[in-house]
CSV table of C-alpha atoms and ligand atoms in Angstrom, one decimal:
chain,number,residue,atom,x,y,z
A,1194,MET,CA,-11.6,33.0,-34.1
A,1195,SER,CA,-13.8,34.5,-31.4
A,1196,ALA,CA,-12.6,37.6,-29.6
A,1197,LEU,CA,-12.4,35.7,-26.3
A,1198,LYS,CA,-10.3,32.9,-27.8
A,1199,ALA,CA,-7.9,35.6,-29.1
A,1200,ILE,CA,-7.7,37.0,-25.6
A,1201,ILE,CA,-7.0,33.6,-24.1
A,1202,ASN,CA,-4.4,32.8,-26.7
A,1203,ALA,CA,-2.6,36.1,-26.0
A,1204,HIS,CA,-2.5,35.2,-22.3
A,1205,LEU,CA,-1.2,31.6,-23.0
A,1206,THR,CA,1.5,32.9,-25.4
A,1207,ALA,CA,2.7,35.4,-22.9
A,1208,ASN,CA,2.5,33.2,-19.8
A,1209,GLY,CA,2.7,29.6,-21.1
A,1210,ALA,CA,-0.4,28.6,-19.0
A,1211,MET,CA,-3.6,29.8,-17.4
A,1212,THR,CA,-5.4,28.4,-14.4
A,1213,LEU,CA,-8.7,26.8,-15.0
A,1214,HIS,CA,-10.1,29.4,-12.6
A,1215,ASP,CA,-8.9,32.3,-14.8
A,1216,TYR,CA,-10.1,30.6,-17.9
A,1217,MET,CA,-13.6,30.1,-16.4
A,1218,ALA,CA,-13.7,33.6,-15.1
A,1219,LEU,CA,-13.0,35.0,-18.6
A,1220,ALA,CA,-15.3,32.6,-20.3
A,1221,LEU,CA,-18.2,33.4,-18.0
A,1222,TYR,CA,-17.6,36.9,-16.8
A,1223,HIS,CA,-15.5,38.9,-19.3
A,1224,PRO,CA,-17.4,42.2,-19.4
A,1225,GLN,CA,-17.9,42.1,-23.2
A,1226,HIS,CA,-17.5,38.6,-24.3
A,1227,GLY,CA,-18.3,36.5,-21.2
A,1228,TYR,CA,-21.1,34.0,-21.4
A,1229,TYR,CA,-23.4,35.6,-18.8
A,1230,HIS,CA,-23.1,38.9,-20.8
A,1231,GLN,CA,-24.7,37.4,-23.9
A,1232,ASP,CA,-28.4,37.6,-24.6
A,1233,GLN,CA,-30.6,34.5,-24.3
A,1234,VAL,CA,-28.6,32.1,-22.3
A,1235,ILE,CA,-31.3,30.7,-20.0
A,1236,GLY,CA,-34.6,29.1,-21.0
A,1237,GLN,CA,-36.1,27.0,-23.8
A,1238,ASP,CA,-34.4,29.1,-26.5
A,1239,GLY,CA,-31.1,29.4,-24.5
A,1240,ASP,CA,-28.5,26.9,-23.5
A,1241,PHE,CA,-29.9,25.5,-20.4
A,1242,ILE,CA,-33.2,25.5,-18.5
A,1243,THR,CA,-33.6,26.0,-14.7
A,1244,ALA,CA,-36.3,25.0,-12.3
A,1245,PRO,CA,-38.1,28.4,-12.2
A,1246,GLU,CA,-38.1,28.4,-16.0
A,1247,ILE,CA,-39.7,25.0,-15.9
A,1248,SER,CA,-42.5,25.8,-13.5
A,1249,GLN,CA,-44.1,28.8,-11.7
A,1250,MET,CA,-44.6,26.4,-8.7
A,1251,PHE,CA,-40.9,26.5,-8.0
A,1252,GLY,CA,-40.8,30.2,-7.2
A,1253,GLU,CA,-44.2,30.1,-5.4
A,1254,LEU,CA,-43.1,27.3,-3.0
A,1255,THR,CA,-39.7,28.6,-2.2
A,1256,GLY,CA,-41.2,32.1,-1.8
A,1257,LEU,CA,-43.7,30.7,0.7
A,1258,TRP,CA,-40.9,29.0,2.6
A,1259,LEU,CA,-39.2,32.4,3.0
A,1260,ALA,CA,-42.5,34.0,3.9
A,1261,HIS,CA,-42.9,31.4,6.7
A,1262,GLN,CA,-39.5,32.4,8.1
A,1263,TYR,CA,-40.5,36.0,8.0
A,1264,GLN,CA,-43.5,35.2,10.1
A,1265,LEU,CA,-41.8,32.7,12.4
A,1266,GLN,CA,-39.0,35.1,13.2
A,1267,HIS,CA,-41.2,38.2,13.4
A,1268,LEU,CA,-39.0,40.1,10.9
A,1269,GLU,CA,-41.7,42.7,10.1
A,1270,ASP,CA,-40.7,45.7,8.1
A,1271,LYS,CA,-36.9,45.4,8.7
A,1272,ALA,CA,-36.3,42.5,6.3
A,1273,ILE,CA,-35.1,42.5,2.7
A,1274,LEU,CA,-35.5,39.8,0.1
A,1275,VAL,CA,-32.2,38.9,-1.6
A,1276,GLU,CA,-31.7,36.8,-4.7
A,1277,LEU,CA,-28.2,35.8,-5.9
A,1278,GLY,CA,-28.0,35.4,-9.7
A,1279,PRO,CA,-31.7,35.9,-10.6
A,1280,GLY,CA,-31.3,35.0,-14.3
A,1281,ARG,CA,-34.4,36.1,-16.2
A,1282,GLY,CA,-36.2,37.2,-13.0
A,1283,THR,CA,-38.7,34.4,-13.3
A,1284,LEU,CA,-38.2,33.0,-9.8
A,1285,MET,CA,-38.6,36.4,-8.2
A,1286,ALA,CA,-41.7,37.3,-10.2
A,1287,ASP,CA,-43.4,34.0,-9.1
A,1288,LEU,CA,-42.2,34.5,-5.5
A,1289,ILE,CA,-43.6,38.0,-5.4
A,1290,ARG,CA,-47.0,36.8,-6.7
A,1291,ALA,CA,-47.1,34.0,-4.1
A,1292,TRP,CA,-46.0,36.4,-1.3
A,1293,ARG,CA,-48.8,38.8,-2.2
A,1294,GLN,CA,-51.3,36.0,-1.5
A,1295,THR,CA,-50.2,36.1,2.1
A,1296,SER,CA,-51.2,39.1,4.3
A,1297,LEU,CA,-47.5,39.9,4.8
A,1298,PRO,CA,-46.0,43.1,3.5
A,1299,LEU,CA,-43.5,42.5,0.7
A,1300,PRO,CA,-40.0,43.4,1.7
A,1301,PRO,CA,-37.8,45.5,-0.7
A,1302,ILE,CA,-35.9,43.3,-3.2
A,1303,HIS,CA,-32.2,43.2,-3.6
A,1304,LEU,CA,-30.7,41.4,-6.5
A,1305,LEU,CA,-27.0,40.4,-7.0
A,1306,GLU,CA,-26.4,40.4,-10.7
A,1307,THR,CA,-23.2,41.2,-12.6
A,1308,SER,CA,-24.6,40.7,-16.1
A,1309,ALA,CA,-25.9,43.9,-17.8
A,1310,SER,CA,-28.1,42.0,-20.3
A,1311,LEU,CA,-29.7,39.8,-17.5
A,1312,ARG,CA,-30.2,42.9,-15.4
A,1313,ALA,CA,-32.1,44.5,-18.3
A,1314,ILE,CA,-34.4,41.5,-18.4
A,1315,GLN,CA,-34.9,41.5,-14.7
A,1316,GLN,CA,-35.7,45.2,-14.7
A,1317,GLU,CA,-38.4,44.7,-17.3
A,1318,ARG,CA,-39.9,41.8,-15.4
A,1319,LEU,CA,-39.8,43.1,-11.9
A,1320,THR,CA,-39.8,46.9,-11.5
A,1321,ASP,CA,-43.5,47.2,-11.9
A,1322,LEU,CA,-44.1,44.5,-9.3
A,1323,ALA,CA,-41.9,45.8,-6.4
A,1324,GLU,CA,-39.1,48.0,-5.1
A,1325,VAL,CA,-36.0,46.5,-6.6
A,1326,HIS,CA,-32.3,47.3,-6.1
A,1327,TRP,CA,-29.3,45.8,-7.9
A,1328,HIS,CA,-25.9,45.0,-6.5
A,1329,ASP,CA,-22.6,43.9,-8.2
A,1330,ASP,CA,-21.3,42.6,-5.0
A,1331,VAL,CA,-22.6,41.3,-1.6
A,1332,SER,CA,-20.7,43.9,0.3
A,1333,THR,CA,-23.2,46.6,-0.6
A,1334,LEU,CA,-26.3,44.7,0.6
A,1335,PRO,CA,-27.9,46.6,3.5
A,1336,ASP,CA,-27.0,45.3,7.0
A,1337,GLN,CA,-30.5,44.0,7.8
A,1338,PRO,CA,-32.4,40.7,8.3
A,1339,VAL,CA,-32.0,38.9,5.0
A,1340,LEU,CA,-34.3,36.4,3.3
A,1341,MET,CA,-32.1,35.0,0.6
A,1342,ILE,CA,-32.6,32.6,-2.3
A,1343,ALA,CA,-30.0,31.3,-4.7
A,1344,ASN,CA,-31.0,28.9,-7.4
A,1345,GLU,CA,-28.2,27.6,-9.7
A,1346,PHE,CA,-26.0,30.5,-8.6
A,1347,PHE,CA,-23.1,28.8,-6.8
A,1348,ASP,CA,-22.5,26.3,-9.6
A,1349,ALA,CA,-21.7,29.3,-11.8
A,1350,LEU,CA,-18.7,30.5,-9.7
A,1351,ALA,CA,-15.3,30.0,-11.2
A,1352,ILE,CA,-13.5,27.0,-9.6
A,1353,ARG,CA,-9.9,26.1,-8.8
A,1354,GLN,CA,-8.9,22.4,-8.9
A,1355,TYR,CA,-6.0,21.1,-7.0
A,1356,ARG,CA,-4.3,17.8,-6.5
A,1357,LEU,CA,-1.3,16.5,-4.4
A,1358,PHE,CA,0.9,14.7,-6.9
A,1359,GLN,CA,4.0,13.0,-5.4
A,1360,ASN,CA,3.9,15.5,-2.5
A,1361,GLN,CA,3.7,18.5,-4.8
A,1362,TRP,CA,0.6,20.6,-5.0
A,1363,GLN,CA,-0.6,21.1,-8.5
A,1364,GLU,CA,-3.4,23.3,-9.9
A,1365,ARG,CA,-5.4,22.5,-13.0
A,1366,GLY,CA,-4.8,24.8,-15.9
A,1367,ILE,CA,-4.7,25.2,-19.6
A,1368,GLN,CA,-1.7,24.9,-21.9
A,1369,TYR,CA,-1.0,24.2,-25.5
A,1370,ASP,CA,-0.3,20.6,-26.6
A,1371,ASN,CA,2.2,19.8,-29.4
A,1372,GLU,CA,-0.3,20.7,-32.0
A,1373,ASN,CA,-1.1,24.1,-30.4
A,1374,ASN,CA,-4.5,22.9,-29.1
A,1375,TRP,CA,-5.6,23.9,-25.7
A,1376,VAL,CA,-5.5,21.1,-23.1
A,1377,LEU,CA,-6.3,20.8,-19.4
A,1378,ASP,CA,-3.2,19.9,-17.6
A,1379,TRP,CA,-1.6,20.1,-14.1
A,1380,LEU,CA,0.6,23.0,-13.2
A,1381,ASP,CA,3.0,22.8,-10.2
A,1382,ILE,CA,2.3,25.6,-7.7
A,1383,GLU,CA,3.8,27.1,-4.6
A,1384,THR,CA,1.6,26.8,-1.6
A,1385,SER,CA,1.9,30.3,-0.2
A,1386,ASP,CA,0.1,32.2,2.5
A,1387,ALA,CA,-2.7,32.7,0.0
A,1388,PHE,CA,-3.4,28.9,-0.2
A,1389,PRO,CA,-6.7,28.4,1.7
A,1390,ALA,CA,-6.5,26.6,5.0
A,1391,PHE,CA,-9.8,24.9,4.0
A,1392,LEU,CA,-7.9,22.9,1.4
A,1393,TYR,CA,-5.3,21.6,3.8
A,1394,ASP,CA,-8.2,20.2,5.9
A,1395,GLN,CA,-9.7,18.6,2.8
A,1396,ALA,CA,-6.4,17.2,1.8
A,1397,GLN,CA,-6.3,15.0,4.9
A,1398,ASN,CA,-9.0,12.9,3.3
A,1399,LEU,CA,-7.6,13.0,-0.3
A,1400,ASN,CA,-7.2,9.6,-1.9
A,1401,ARG,CA,-3.7,10.2,-3.2
A,1402,ASP,CA,-3.3,6.8,-4.8
A,1403,LYS,CA,-6.0,7.8,-7.2
A,1404,ASP,CA,-4.6,11.3,-7.9
A,1405,GLN,CA,-7.9,12.5,-6.5
A,1406,MET,CA,-8.6,16.3,-7.1
A,1407,ILE,CA,-10.3,18.9,-5.0
A,1408,THR,CA,-12.7,21.3,-6.6
A,1409,TYR,CA,-12.9,24.6,-4.8
A,1410,ALA,CA,-14.8,27.9,-5.7
A,1411,PRO,CA,-12.9,30.8,-4.0
A,1412,ALA,CA,-15.9,33.2,-4.3
A,1413,LEU,CA,-18.2,30.9,-2.4
A,1414,ALA,CA,-16.8,31.8,1.1
A,1415,PRO,CA,-17.0,35.6,0.9
A,1416,ILE,CA,-20.5,35.5,-0.6
A,1417,THR,CA,-21.8,33.0,1.9
A,1418,LYS,CA,-20.3,34.7,4.8
A,1419,ALA,CA,-21.7,38.1,3.9
A,1420,ILE,CA,-25.2,36.6,3.8
A,1421,CYS,CA,-24.7,34.4,7.0
A,1422,GLN,CA,-23.3,37.4,8.9
A,1423,ARG,CA,-26.5,39.3,8.3
A,1424,ILE,CA,-28.7,36.3,9.2
A,1425,ALA,CA,-26.7,35.7,12.4
A,1426,ASP,CA,-26.8,39.4,13.5
A,1427,HIS,CA,-30.4,40.3,12.5
A,1428,GLY,CA,-32.3,37.1,11.7
A,1429,GLY,CA,-33.5,35.8,8.4
A,1430,ALA,CA,-32.9,32.7,6.3
A,1431,GLY,CA,-31.3,31.5,3.1
A,1432,LEU,CA,-32.3,28.8,0.6
A,1433,ILE,CA,-29.6,27.4,-1.6
A,1434,ILE,CA,-30.6,25.1,-4.5
A,1435,ASP,CA,-28.0,23.7,-6.7
A,1436,TYR,CA,-26.6,20.5,-8.1
A,1437,GLY,CA,-23.9,19.4,-5.8
A,1438,LYS,CA,-22.6,17.0,-3.2
A,1439,SER,CA,-21.3,17.0,0.3
A,1440,ASP,CA,-17.6,17.3,-0.4
A,1441,GLY,CA,-15.3,18.9,-3.0
A,1442,PHE,CA,-13.6,15.7,-4.2
A,1443,GLY,CA,-13.4,14.8,-7.9
A,1444,ASP,CA,-14.1,16.6,-11.1
A,1445,SER,CA,-17.5,18.0,-12.0
A,1446,LEU,CA,-16.5,20.6,-14.5
A,1447,GLN,CA,-18.9,20.6,-17.3
A,1448,ALA,CA,-20.1,22.8,-20.2
A,1449,VAL,CA,-23.5,23.0,-21.9
A,1450,MET,CA,-24.5,24.7,-25.1
A,1451,GLN,CA,-27.9,24.6,-26.6
A,1452,HIS,CA,-28.9,21.8,-24.2
A,1453,GLN,CA,-26.0,19.6,-25.2
A,1454,SER,CA,-22.9,18.8,-23.2
A,1455,VAL,CA,-19.7,20.1,-24.9
A,1456,ASP,CA,-16.0,20.3,-24.2
A,1457,PRO,CA,-15.4,23.1,-21.6
A,1458,LEU,CA,-12.5,24.4,-23.6
A,1459,ALA,CA,-14.3,24.4,-27.0
A,1460,HIS,CA,-16.6,27.4,-26.8
A,1461,PRO,CA,-15.5,30.0,-24.3
A,1462,GLY,CA,-18.1,32.7,-23.9
A,1463,GLU,CA,-20.7,30.7,-25.8
A,1464,ALA,CA,-21.2,27.7,-23.5
A,1465,ASP,CA,-22.3,27.6,-19.9
A,1466,ILE,CA,-19.5,26.2,-17.7
A,1467,THR,CA,-20.3,25.0,-14.2
A,1468,ALA,CA,-19.2,22.7,-11.5
A,1469,TRP,CA,-21.0,20.9,-8.7
A,1470,VAL,CA,-21.4,22.8,-5.5
A,1471,ASP,CA,-19.6,21.6,-2.4
A,1472,PHE,CA,-22.3,21.8,0.2
A,1473,SER,CA,-19.9,21.0,3.0
A,1474,HIS,CA,-18.0,24.2,2.2
A,1475,LEU,CA,-21.3,26.1,2.4
A,1476,SER,CA,-22.2,24.6,5.8
A,1477,GLN,CA,-18.7,25.3,7.1
A,1478,MET,CA,-19.0,29.0,6.2
A,1479,ALA,CA,-22.5,29.1,7.8
A,1480,GLU,CA,-21.2,27.6,11.0
A,1481,GLN,CA,-18.2,30.0,11.1
A,1482,CYS,CA,-20.8,32.8,11.2
A,1483,HIS,CA,-22.9,31.1,13.9
A,1484,CYS,CA,-25.6,30.1,11.6
A,1485,ALA,CA,-27.0,26.6,11.2
A,1486,ALA,CA,-27.0,24.9,7.8
A,1487,LEU,CA,-29.8,22.3,7.4
A,1488,GLY,CA,-29.6,19.7,4.7
A,1489,PRO,CA,-28.8,19.3,1.9
A,1490,VAL,CA,-31.9,17.4,1.0
A,1491,PRO,CA,-32.9,16.3,-2.5
A,1492,GLN,CA,-34.9,18.9,-4.4
A,1493,GLY,CA,-37.7,16.4,-5.1
A,1494,GLN,CA,-38.2,15.6,-1.4
A,1495,PHE,CA,-38.1,19.3,-0.5
A,1496,LEU,CA,-40.7,20.4,-3.1
A,1497,LYS,CA,-43.0,17.5,-2.4
A,1498,SER,CA,-42.9,18.2,1.3
A,1499,LEU,CA,-43.8,21.8,0.6
A,1500,GLY,CA,-46.9,20.7,-1.3
A,1501,LEU,CA,-45.9,20.7,-4.9
A,1502,LEU,CA,-48.4,17.9,-5.8
A,1503,GLU,CA,-51.3,19.7,-4.1
A,1504,ARG,CA,-50.4,23.0,-5.8
A,1505,ALA,CA,-50.3,21.2,-9.2
A,1506,GLU,CA,-53.7,19.7,-8.5
A,1507,GLN,CA,-55.1,23.1,-7.5
A,1508,LEU,CA,-53.7,24.7,-10.7
A,1509,GLY,CA,-55.1,21.9,-12.8
A,1510,LYS,CA,-58.6,21.8,-11.4
A,1511,GLY,CA,-61.1,22.3,-14.2
A,1512,ALA,CA,-58.3,23.2,-16.6
A,1513,GLU,CA,-57.9,22.1,-20.2
A,1514,PRO,CA,-56.2,18.7,-20.7
A,1515,GLU,CA,-53.3,20.4,-22.3
A,1516,LEU,CA,-52.5,22.5,-19.2
A,1517,ARG,CA,-53.0,19.4,-17.0
A,1518,ARG,CA,-50.6,17.4,-19.1
A,1519,ARG,CA,-48.1,20.3,-18.8
A,1520,LEU,CA,-48.4,20.4,-15.0
A,1521,VAL,CA,-47.8,16.7,-14.8
A,1522,SER,CA,-44.6,17.1,-16.9
A,1523,GLU,CA,-43.4,20.1,-14.8
A,1524,VAL,CA,-43.8,18.1,-11.6
A,1525,ASP,CA,-42.0,15.2,-13.1
A,1526,ARG,CA,-39.0,17.3,-14.2
A,1527,LEU,CA,-38.7,18.9,-10.8
A,1528,VAL,CA,-39.0,15.8,-8.6
A,1529,ASN,CA,-38.2,12.7,-10.6
A,1530,PRO,CA,-34.9,11.4,-9.4
A,1531,ALA,CA,-33.9,10.8,-13.0
A,1532,GLN,CA,-34.5,14.4,-13.8
A,1533,MET,CA,-33.8,17.2,-11.3
A,1534,GLY,CA,-35.2,15.6,-8.2
A,1535,GLN,CA,-32.1,13.9,-6.8
A,1536,ALA,CA,-29.0,15.6,-8.2
A,1537,PHE,CA,-30.3,19.0,-7.2
A,1538,LYS,CA,-30.1,19.6,-3.5
A,1539,VAL,CA,-31.6,22.2,-1.1
A,1540,MET,CA,-29.7,23.6,1.9
A,1541,ALA,CA,-31.3,26.1,4.3
A,1542,ILE,CA,-29.4,28.6,6.4
A,1543,LEU,CA,-30.9,29.8,9.7
A,1544,PRO,CA,-29.8,31.7,12.8
A,1545,ASP,CA,-28.6,29.1,15.3
A,1546,ALA,CA,-31.6,29.7,17.6
A,1547,TYR,CA,-34.0,28.3,14.9
A,1548,ALA,CA,-32.0,25.3,14.0
A,1549,LYS,CA,-33.9,23.0,16.4
A,1550,THR,CA,-37.3,24.1,15.1
A,1551,PRO,CA,-38.6,21.6,12.5
A,1552,GLN,CA,-38.4,23.4,9.2
A,1553,PRO,CA,-40.8,22.7,6.3
A,1554,GLY,CA,-39.1,20.5,3.6
A,1555,LEU,CA,-36.0,19.8,5.7
A,1556,GLU,CA,-37.3,17.5,8.3
B,878,SAH,N1,-31.2,31.7,-10.7
B,878,SAH,C1,-31.5,31.8,-12.1
B,878,SAH,C2,-30.3,31.9,-13.0
B,878,SAH,C3,-29.1,30.9,-12.8
B,878,SAH,S1,-27.8,31.3,-13.9
B,878,SAH,C4,-32.4,30.7,-12.5
B,878,SAH,O1,-32.6,29.8,-11.7
B,878,SAH,O2,-33.0,30.6,-13.6
B,878,SAH,C5,-26.7,32.1,-12.9
B,878,SAH,C6,-27.0,33.6,-12.6
B,878,SAH,O3,-26.0,34.1,-11.7
B,878,SAH,C7,-27.0,34.5,-13.8
B,878,SAH,O4,-28.0,35.5,-13.5
B,878,SAH,C8,-25.6,35.1,-13.7
B,878,SAH,O5,-25.4,36.3,-14.4
B,878,SAH,C9,-25.4,35.3,-12.2
B,878,SAH,N2,-24.1,35.3,-11.7
B,878,SAH,C10,-23.2,34.3,-11.8
B,878,SAH,N3,-22.1,34.6,-11.1
B,878,SAH,C11,-22.3,35.8,-10.5
B,878,SAH,C12,-21.5,36.6,-9.6
B,878,SAH,N4,-20.3,36.3,-9.2
B,878,SAH,N5,-22.1,37.7,-9.1
B,878,SAH,C13,-23.4,38.0,-9.5
B,878,SAH,N6,-24.1,37.3,-10.3
B,878,SAH,C14,-23.6,36.2,-10.8
């Protein structure tokens, strides 16, 4: 049995049950055995592949979108570039390269990353390219204008799932079945002061006949607010790219291992466990901080409107057929609705004052 399974068993034996949130937090973030602390999780040889790992054009175009905001808002030398969950550092490396093609000075880079092994990869990749700082938590980010990017970050936050069953709030958790296997089940809970008001609002629209559930990531609010506060106070912008939808209803819990979908309870610490991002929660948090949230728009639409096809053409000009074929396949994976083009969404966060200005990719 894996070390993490033993830890979870000890907890279940002592307490009878564990919330899905606590399970996910251990499976992903346990400092020794958590999934994000393993080597080789992202990329062709890992468990899943992300847009920046598919194509350099992803980091280039999103980087130029942020550079445009830098210019538009006259942020000059006060701004910092922030990435939440930079993975292997690929997006930031491509962004830096594209930024350097502009005449703008490159702001210092601040990365939010909890995993030591991913930090080591980022360090190797980026320290020769720019001034880079790492943070465990958003609270230590400097209080300055922020240009932020977060790709497949919010889907990695541990979730809580709730339902109202016969007027009783229940939270999804893990218990033993009769044969001592772990199963997902519903646990009755007290709705105390700690119960988020946000959920009561959502509950008004719950379809109770269908035992509909609400999926909620508690860490989303403090992280988003910390970024939005800086954008509202000093200027800046954020781009959030993730698979998700415009509410938190239903179950989108999933686990992936070596590019295959697996049972979320089967391989704690060895499989990536994620859930769809609730973009309405992101926009509510932005609005609470007096920022505007634009979108979400489908990733395919966003990238095409920023000039993905033209960039691919430029890279392919006079190139070997092999490279040209690769570029066609990269474009297809990023924009085809059957691939990442539709399920992945892009949301932009801006100071209220810029919300009326047409923004590239989000018209
Ligand atoms: N953005 C990258 C990687 C996405 S994987 C890409 O597109 O390839 C998720 C990343 O977020 C990993 O780097 C993981 O370690 C980091 N991460 C997840 N939850 C985090 C948290 N709460 N705080 C900081 N980093 C986190």
